[in-house]
mmCIF file with all atom_site columns, C-alpha atoms and ligand atoms in Angstrom:
data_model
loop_
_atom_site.group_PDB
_atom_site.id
_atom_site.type_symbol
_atom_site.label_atom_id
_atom_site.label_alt_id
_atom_site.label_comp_id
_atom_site.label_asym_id
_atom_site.label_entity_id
_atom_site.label_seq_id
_atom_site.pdbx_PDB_ins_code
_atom_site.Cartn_x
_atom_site.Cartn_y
_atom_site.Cartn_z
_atom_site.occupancy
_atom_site.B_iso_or_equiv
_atom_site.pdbx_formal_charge
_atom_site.auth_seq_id
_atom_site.auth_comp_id
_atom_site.auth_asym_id
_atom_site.auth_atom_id
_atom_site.pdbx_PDB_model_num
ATOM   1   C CA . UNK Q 1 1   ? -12.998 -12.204 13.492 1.00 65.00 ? 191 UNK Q CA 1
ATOM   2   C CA . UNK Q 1 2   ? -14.951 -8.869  12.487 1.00 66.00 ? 192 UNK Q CA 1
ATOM   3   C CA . UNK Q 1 3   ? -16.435 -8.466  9.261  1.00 67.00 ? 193 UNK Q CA 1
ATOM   4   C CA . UNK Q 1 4   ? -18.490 -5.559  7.581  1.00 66.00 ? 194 UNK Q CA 1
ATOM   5   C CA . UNK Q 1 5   ? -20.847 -5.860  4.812  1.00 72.00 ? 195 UNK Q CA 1
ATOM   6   C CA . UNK Q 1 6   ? -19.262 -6.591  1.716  1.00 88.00 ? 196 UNK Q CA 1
ATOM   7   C CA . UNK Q 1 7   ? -15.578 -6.238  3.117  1.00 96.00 ? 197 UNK Q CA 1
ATOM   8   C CA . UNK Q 1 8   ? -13.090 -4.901  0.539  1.00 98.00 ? 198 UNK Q CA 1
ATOM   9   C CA . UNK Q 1 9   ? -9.801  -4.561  2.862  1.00 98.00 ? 199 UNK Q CA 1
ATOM   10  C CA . UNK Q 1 10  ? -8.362  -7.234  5.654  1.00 98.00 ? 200 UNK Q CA 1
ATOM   11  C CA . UNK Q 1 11  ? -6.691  -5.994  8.309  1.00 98.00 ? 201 UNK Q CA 1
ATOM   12  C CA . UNK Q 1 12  ? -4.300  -8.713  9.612  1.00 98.00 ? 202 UNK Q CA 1
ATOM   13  C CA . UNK Q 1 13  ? -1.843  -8.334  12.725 1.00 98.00 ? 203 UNK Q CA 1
ATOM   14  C CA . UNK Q 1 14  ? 0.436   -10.976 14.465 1.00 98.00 ? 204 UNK Q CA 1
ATOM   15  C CA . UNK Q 1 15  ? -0.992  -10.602 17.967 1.00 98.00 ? 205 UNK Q CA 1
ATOM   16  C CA . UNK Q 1 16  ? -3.975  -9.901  19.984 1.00 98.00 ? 206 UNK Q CA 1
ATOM   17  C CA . UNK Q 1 17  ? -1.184  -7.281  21.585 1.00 98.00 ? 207 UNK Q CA 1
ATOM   18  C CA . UNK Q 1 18  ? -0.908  -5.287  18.151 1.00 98.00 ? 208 UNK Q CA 1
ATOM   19  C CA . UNK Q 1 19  ? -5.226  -4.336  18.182 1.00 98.00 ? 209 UNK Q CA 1
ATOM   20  C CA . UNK Q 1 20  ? -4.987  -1.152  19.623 1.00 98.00 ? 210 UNK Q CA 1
ATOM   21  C CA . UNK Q 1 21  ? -2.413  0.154   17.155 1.00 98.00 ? 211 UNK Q CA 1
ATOM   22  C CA . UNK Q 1 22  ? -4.050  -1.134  14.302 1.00 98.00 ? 212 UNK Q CA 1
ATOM   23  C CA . UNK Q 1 23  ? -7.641  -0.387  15.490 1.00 98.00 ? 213 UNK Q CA 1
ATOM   24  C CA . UNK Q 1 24  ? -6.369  3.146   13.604 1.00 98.00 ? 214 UNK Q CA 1
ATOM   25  C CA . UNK Q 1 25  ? -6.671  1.477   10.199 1.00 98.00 ? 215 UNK Q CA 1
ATOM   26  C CA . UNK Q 1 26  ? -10.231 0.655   10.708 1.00 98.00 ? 216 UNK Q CA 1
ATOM   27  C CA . UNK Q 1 27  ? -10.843 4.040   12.147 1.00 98.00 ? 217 UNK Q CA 1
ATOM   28  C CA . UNK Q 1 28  ? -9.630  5.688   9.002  1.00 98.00 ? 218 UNK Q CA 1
ATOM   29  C CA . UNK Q 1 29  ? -11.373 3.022   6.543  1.00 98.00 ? 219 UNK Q CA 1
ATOM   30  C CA . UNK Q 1 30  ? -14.331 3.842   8.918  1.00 97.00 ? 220 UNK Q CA 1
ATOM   31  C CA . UNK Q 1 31  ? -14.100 7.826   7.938  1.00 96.00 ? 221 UNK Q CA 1
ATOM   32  C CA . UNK Q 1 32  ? -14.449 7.035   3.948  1.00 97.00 ? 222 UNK Q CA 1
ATOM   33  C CA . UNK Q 1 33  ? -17.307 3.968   4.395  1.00 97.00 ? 223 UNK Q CA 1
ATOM   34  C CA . UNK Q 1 34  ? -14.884 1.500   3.445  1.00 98.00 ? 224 UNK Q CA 1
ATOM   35  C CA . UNK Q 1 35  ? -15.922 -1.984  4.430  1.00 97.00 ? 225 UNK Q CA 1
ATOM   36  C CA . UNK Q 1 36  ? -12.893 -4.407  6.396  1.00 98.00 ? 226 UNK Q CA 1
ATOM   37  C CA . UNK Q 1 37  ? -12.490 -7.611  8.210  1.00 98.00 ? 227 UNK Q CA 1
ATOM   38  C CA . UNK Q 1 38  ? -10.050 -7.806  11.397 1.00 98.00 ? 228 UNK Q CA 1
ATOM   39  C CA . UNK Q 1 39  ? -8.128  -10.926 12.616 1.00 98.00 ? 229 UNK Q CA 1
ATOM   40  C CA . UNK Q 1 40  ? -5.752  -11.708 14.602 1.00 98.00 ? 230 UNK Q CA 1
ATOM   41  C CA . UNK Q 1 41  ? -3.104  -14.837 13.014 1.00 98.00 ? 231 UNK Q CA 1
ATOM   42  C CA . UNK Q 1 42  ? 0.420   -15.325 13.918 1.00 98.00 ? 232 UNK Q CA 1
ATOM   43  C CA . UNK Q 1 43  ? 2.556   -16.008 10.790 1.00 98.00 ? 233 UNK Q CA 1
ATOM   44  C CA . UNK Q 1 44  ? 4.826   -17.943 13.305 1.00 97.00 ? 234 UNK Q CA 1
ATOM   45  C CA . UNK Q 1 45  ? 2.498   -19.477 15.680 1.00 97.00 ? 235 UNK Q CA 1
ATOM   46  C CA . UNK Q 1 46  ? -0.276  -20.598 13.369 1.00 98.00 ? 236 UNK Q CA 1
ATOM   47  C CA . UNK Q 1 47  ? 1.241   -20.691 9.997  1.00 98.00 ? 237 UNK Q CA 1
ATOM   48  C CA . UNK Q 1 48  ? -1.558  -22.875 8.079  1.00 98.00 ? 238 UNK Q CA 1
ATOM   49  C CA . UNK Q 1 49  ? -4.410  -20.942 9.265  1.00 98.00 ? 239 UNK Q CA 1
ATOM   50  C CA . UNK Q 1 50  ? -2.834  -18.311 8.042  1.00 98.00 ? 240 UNK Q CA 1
ATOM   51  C CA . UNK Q 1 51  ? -2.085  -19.462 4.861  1.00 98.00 ? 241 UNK Q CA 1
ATOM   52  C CA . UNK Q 1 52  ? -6.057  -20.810 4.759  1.00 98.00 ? 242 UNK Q CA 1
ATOM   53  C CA . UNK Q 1 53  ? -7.004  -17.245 5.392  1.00 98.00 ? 243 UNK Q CA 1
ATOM   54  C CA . UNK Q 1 54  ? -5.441  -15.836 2.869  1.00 98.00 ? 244 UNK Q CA 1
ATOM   55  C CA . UNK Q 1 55  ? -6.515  -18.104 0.404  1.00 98.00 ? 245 UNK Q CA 1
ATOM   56  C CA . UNK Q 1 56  ? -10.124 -17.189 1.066  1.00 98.00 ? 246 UNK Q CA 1
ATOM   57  C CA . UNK Q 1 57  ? -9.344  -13.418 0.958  1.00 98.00 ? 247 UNK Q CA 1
ATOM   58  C CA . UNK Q 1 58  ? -10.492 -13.330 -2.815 1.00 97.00 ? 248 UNK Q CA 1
ATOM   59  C CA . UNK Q 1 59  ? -13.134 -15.247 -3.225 1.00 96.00 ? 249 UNK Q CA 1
ATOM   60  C CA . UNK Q 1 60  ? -14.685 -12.915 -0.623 1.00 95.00 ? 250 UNK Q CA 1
ATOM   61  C CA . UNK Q 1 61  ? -13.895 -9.736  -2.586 1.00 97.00 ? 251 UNK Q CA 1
ATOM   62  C CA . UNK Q 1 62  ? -11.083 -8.326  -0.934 1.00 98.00 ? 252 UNK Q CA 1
ATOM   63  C CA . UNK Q 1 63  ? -8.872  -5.950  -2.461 1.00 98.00 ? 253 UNK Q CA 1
ATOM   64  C CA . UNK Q 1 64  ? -5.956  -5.092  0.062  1.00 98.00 ? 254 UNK Q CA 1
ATOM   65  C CA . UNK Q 1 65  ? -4.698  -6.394  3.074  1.00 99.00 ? 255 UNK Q CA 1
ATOM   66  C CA . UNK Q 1 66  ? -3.052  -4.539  5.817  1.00 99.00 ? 256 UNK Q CA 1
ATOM   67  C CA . UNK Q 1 67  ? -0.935  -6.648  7.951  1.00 99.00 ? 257 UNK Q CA 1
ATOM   68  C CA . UNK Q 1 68  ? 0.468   -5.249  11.437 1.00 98.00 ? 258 UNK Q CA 1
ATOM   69  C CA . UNK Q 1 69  ? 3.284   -7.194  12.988 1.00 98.00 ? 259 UNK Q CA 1
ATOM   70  C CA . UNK Q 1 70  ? 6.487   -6.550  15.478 1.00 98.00 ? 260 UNK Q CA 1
ATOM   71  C CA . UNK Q 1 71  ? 9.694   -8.345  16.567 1.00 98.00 ? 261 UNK Q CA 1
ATOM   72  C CA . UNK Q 1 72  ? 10.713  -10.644 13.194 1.00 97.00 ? 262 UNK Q CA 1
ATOM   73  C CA . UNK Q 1 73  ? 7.574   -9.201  11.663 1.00 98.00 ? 263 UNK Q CA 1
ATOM   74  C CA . UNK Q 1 74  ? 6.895   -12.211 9.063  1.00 98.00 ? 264 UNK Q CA 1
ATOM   75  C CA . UNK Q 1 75  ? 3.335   -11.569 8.527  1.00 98.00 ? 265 UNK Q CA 1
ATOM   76  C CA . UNK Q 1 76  ? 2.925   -9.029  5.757  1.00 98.00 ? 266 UNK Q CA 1
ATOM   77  C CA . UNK Q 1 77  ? 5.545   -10.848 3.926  1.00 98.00 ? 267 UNK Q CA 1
ATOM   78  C CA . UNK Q 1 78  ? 3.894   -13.918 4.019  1.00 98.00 ? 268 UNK Q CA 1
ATOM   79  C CA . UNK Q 1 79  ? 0.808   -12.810 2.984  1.00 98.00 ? 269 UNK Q CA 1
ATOM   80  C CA . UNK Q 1 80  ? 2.173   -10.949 0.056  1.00 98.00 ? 270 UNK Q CA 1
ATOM   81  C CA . UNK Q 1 81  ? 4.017   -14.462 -0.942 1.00 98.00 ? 271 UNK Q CA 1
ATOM   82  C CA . UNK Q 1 82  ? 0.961   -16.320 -1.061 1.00 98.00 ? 272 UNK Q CA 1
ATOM   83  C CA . UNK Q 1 83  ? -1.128  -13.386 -2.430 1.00 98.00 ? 273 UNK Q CA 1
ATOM   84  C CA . UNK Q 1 84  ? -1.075  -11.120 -5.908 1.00 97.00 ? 274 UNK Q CA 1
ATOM   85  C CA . UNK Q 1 85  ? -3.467  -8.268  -4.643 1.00 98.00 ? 275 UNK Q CA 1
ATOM   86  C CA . UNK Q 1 86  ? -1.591  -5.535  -2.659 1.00 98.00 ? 276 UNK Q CA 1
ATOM   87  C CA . UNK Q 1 87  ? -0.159  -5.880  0.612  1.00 98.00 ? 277 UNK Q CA 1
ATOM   88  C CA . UNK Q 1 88  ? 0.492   -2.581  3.012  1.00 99.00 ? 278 UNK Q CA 1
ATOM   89  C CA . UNK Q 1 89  ? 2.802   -3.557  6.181  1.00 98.00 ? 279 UNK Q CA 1
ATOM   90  C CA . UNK Q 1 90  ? 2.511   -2.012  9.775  1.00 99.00 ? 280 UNK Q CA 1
ATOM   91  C CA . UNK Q 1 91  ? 5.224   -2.352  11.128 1.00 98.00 ? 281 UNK Q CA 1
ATOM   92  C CA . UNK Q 1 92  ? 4.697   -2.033  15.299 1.00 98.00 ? 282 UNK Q CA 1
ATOM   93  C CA . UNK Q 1 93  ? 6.714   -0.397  17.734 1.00 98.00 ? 283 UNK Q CA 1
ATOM   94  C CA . UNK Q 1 94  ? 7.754   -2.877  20.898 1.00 98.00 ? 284 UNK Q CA 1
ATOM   95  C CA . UNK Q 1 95  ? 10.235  -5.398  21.859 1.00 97.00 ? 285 UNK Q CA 1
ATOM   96  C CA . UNK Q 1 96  ? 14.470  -4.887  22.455 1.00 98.00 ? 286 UNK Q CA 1
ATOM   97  C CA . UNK Q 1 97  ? 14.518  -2.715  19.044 1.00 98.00 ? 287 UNK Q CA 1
ATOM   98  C CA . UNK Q 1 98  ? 11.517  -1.141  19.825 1.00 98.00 ? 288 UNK Q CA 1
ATOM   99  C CA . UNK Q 1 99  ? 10.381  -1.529  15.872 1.00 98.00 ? 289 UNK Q CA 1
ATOM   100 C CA . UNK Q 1 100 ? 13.365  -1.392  14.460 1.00 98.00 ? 290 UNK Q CA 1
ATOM   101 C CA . UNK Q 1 101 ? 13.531  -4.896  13.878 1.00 98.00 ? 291 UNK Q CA 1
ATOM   102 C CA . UNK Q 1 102 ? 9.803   -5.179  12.681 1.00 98.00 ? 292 UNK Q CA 1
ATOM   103 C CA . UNK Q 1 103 ? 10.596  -1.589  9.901  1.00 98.00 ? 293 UNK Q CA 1
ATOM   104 C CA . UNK Q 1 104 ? 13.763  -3.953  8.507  1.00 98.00 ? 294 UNK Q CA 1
ATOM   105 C CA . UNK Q 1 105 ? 11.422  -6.983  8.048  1.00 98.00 ? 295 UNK Q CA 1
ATOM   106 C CA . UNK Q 1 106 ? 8.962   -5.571  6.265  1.00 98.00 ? 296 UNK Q CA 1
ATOM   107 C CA . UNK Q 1 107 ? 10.532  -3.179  4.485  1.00 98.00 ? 297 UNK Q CA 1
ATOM   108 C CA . UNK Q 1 108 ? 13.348  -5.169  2.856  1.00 98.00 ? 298 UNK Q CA 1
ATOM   109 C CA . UNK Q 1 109 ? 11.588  -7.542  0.822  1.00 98.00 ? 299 UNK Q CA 1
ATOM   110 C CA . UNK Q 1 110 ? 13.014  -9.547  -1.851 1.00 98.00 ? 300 UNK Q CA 1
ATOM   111 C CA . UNK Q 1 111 ? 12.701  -8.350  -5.616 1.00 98.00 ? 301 UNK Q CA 1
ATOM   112 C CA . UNK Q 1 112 ? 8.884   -9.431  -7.128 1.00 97.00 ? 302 UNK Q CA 1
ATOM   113 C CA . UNK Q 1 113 ? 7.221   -9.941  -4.075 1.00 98.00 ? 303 UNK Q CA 1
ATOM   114 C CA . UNK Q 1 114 ? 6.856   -6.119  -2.409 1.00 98.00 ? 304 UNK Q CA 1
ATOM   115 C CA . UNK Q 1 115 ? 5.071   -5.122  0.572  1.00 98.00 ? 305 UNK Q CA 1
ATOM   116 C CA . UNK Q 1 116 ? 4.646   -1.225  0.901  1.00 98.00 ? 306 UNK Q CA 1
ATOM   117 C CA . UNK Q 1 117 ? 5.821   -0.524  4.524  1.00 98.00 ? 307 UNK Q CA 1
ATOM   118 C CA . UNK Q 1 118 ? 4.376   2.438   5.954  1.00 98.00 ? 308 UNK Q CA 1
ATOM   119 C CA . UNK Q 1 119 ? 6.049   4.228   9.238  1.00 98.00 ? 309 UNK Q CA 1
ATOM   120 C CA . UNK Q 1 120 ? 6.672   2.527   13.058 1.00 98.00 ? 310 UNK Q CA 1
ATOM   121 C CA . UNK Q 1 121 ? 2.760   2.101   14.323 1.00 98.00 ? 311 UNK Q CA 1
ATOM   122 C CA . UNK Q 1 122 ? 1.331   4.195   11.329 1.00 98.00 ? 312 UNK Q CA 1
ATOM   123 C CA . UNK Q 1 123 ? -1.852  2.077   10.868 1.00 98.00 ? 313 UNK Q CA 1
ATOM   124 C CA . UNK Q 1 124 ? -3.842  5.267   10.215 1.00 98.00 ? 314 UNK Q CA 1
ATOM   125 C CA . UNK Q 1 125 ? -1.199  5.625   6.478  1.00 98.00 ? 315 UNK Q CA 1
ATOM   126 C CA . UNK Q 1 126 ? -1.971  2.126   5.702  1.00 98.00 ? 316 UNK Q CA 1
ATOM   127 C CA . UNK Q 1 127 ? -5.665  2.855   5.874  1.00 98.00 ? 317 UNK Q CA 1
ATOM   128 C CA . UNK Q 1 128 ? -5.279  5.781   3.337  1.00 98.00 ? 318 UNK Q CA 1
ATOM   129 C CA . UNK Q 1 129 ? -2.886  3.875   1.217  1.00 98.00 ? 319 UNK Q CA 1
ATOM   130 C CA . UNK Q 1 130 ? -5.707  1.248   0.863  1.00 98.00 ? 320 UNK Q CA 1
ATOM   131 C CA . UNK Q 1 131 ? -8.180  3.843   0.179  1.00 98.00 ? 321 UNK Q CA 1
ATOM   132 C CA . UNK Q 1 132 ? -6.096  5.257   -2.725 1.00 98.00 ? 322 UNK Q CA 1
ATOM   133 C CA . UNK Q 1 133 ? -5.604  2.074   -4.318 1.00 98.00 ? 323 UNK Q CA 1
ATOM   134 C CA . UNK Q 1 134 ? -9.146  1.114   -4.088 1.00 98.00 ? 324 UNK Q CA 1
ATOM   135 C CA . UNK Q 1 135 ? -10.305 4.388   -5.146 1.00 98.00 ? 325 UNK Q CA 1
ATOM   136 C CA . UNK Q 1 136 ? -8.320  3.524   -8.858 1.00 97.00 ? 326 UNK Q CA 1
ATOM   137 C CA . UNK Q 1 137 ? -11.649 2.346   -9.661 1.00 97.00 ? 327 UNK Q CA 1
ATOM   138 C CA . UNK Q 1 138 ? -14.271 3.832   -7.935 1.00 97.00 ? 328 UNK Q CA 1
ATOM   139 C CA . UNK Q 1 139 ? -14.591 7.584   -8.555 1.00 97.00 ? 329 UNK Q CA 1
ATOM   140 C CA . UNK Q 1 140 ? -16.668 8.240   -5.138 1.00 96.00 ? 330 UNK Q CA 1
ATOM   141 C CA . UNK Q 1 141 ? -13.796 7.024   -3.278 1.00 97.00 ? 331 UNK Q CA 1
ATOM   142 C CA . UNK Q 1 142 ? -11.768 9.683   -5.389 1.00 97.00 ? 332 UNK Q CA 1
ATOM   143 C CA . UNK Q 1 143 ? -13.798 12.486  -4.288 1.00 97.00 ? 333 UNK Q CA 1
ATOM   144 C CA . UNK Q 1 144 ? -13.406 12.057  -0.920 1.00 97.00 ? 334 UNK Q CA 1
ATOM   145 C CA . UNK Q 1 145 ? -9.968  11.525  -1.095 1.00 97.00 ? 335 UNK Q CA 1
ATOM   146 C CA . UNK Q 1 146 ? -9.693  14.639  -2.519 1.00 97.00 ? 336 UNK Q CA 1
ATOM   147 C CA . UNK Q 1 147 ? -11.771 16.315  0.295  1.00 96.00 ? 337 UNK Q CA 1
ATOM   148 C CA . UNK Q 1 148 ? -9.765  14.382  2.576  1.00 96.00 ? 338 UNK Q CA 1
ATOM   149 C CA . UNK Q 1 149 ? -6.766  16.206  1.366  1.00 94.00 ? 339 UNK Q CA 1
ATOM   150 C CA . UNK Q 1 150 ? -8.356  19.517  1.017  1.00 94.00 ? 340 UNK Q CA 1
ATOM   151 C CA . UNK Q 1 151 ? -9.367  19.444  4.596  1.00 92.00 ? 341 UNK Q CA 1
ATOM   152 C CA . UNK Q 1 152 ? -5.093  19.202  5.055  1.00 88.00 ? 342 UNK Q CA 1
ATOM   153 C CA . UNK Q 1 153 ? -4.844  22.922  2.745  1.00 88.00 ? 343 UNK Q CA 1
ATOM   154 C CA . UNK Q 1 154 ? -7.691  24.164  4.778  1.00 89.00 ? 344 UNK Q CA 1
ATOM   155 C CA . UNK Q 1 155 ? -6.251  23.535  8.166  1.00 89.00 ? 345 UNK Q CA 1
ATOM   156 C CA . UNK Q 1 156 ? -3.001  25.052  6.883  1.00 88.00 ? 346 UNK Q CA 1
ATOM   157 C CA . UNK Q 1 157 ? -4.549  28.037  5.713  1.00 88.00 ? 347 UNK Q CA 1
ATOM   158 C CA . UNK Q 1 158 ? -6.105  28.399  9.047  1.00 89.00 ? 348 UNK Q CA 1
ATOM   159 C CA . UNK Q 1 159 ? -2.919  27.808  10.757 1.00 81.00 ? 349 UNK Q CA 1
ATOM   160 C CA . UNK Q 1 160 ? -3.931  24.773  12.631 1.00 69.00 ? 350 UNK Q CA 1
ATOM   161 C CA . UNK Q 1 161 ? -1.564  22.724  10.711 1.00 54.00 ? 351 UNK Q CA 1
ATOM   162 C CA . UNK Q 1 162 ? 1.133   21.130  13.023 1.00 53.00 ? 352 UNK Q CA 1
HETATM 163 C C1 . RP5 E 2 .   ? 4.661   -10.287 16.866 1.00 71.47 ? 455 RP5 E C1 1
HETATM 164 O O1 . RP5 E 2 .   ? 5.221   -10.302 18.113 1.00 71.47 ? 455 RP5 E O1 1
HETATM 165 C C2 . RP5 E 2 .   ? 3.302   -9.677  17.042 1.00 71.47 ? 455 RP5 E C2 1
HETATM 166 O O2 . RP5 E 2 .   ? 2.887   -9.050  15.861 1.00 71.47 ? 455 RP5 E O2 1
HETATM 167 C C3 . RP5 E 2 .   ? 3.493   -8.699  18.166 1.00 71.47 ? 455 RP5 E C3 1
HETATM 168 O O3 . RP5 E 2 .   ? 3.743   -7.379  17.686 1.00 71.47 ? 455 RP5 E O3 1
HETATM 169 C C4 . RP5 E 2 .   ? 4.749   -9.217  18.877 1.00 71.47 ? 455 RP5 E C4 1
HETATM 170 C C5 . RP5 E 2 .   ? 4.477   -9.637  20.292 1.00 71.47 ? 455 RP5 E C5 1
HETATM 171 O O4 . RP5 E 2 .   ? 3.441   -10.597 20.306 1.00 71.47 ? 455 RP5 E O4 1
HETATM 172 P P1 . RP5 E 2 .   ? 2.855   -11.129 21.699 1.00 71.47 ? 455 RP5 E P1 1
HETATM 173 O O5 . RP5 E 2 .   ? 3.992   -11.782 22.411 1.00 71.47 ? 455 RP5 E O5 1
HETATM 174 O O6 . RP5 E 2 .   ? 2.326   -9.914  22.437 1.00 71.47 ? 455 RP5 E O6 1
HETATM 175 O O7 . RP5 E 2 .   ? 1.757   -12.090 21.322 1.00 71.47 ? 455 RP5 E O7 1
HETATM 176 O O8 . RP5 E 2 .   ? 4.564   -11.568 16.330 1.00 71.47 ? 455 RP5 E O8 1
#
């Protein structure tokens, strides 16, 4: 497991497979000095570590957890069950459905236990999704958030905008 000073997002994924996807999140939490942990836990294959992981996740300070999963993508759901702080769900492209599958599973939660599902392999989105909701209470977050967004008008106004 990798683990910054003073951590304030865990990023989760199924499989040792799903790391180079989600090594975007950390990128982007990276860019805005965001601390993170990173593990690897199947919500299939090792279903009480999991749950022991997540039951440590607050008492160490963390705020939101990213979970990346394919296939019958159980993981961010499971976290969000056994967790109140917000859960953002990767899901990853691969497998007969190529992500299909893994998009339905984590998108289609049941009513009071949500998981905001960003797009197929979109780790990077998660990463700024957990920036904005940690940045609802700490105003130098904020700022470069809105930088972050500015440098989107800028590159428009250039024309190097795709
Ligand atoms: C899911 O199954 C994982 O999240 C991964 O995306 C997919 C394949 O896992 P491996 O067979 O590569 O371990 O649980």
């Amino acid at each position: 497991m990798a683990v910054a000073a003073d951590p304030k997002v865990a990023i989760i994924y199924g499989s040792p497979s799903d790391a180079n996807v989600m090594s975007k999140a950390g990128a982007m939490l990276d860019r805005f000095g965001v601390g993170y942990e990173e593990v690897s836990i199947s919500a299939h294959r090792a279903p009480r570590a999991l749950v022991e992981w997540i039951s440590g996740l607050a008492p160490r300070g963390i705020e939101v957890i990213i979970a990346g999963a394919g296939l019958s993508a159980a993981l961010p759901g499971v976290c969000a069950a056994h967790s109140s702080m917000p859960v953002i769900g990767v899901p990853i492209k691969g497998g007969a459905l190529d992500g299909l599958d893994a998009l339905l599973s984590i998108s289609q939660m049941p009513p009071g236990v949500p998981v905001a599902c960003v797009g197929l392999d979109n780790a990077t989105n998660a990463a700024v999704l957990a920036v904005q909701i940690i940045a609802g209470h700490d105003p130098s977050l904020r700022t470069k958030l809105e930088e972050f967004k500015e440098s989107f008008e800028q590159a428009a106004e250039a024309g190097l905008a795709r």
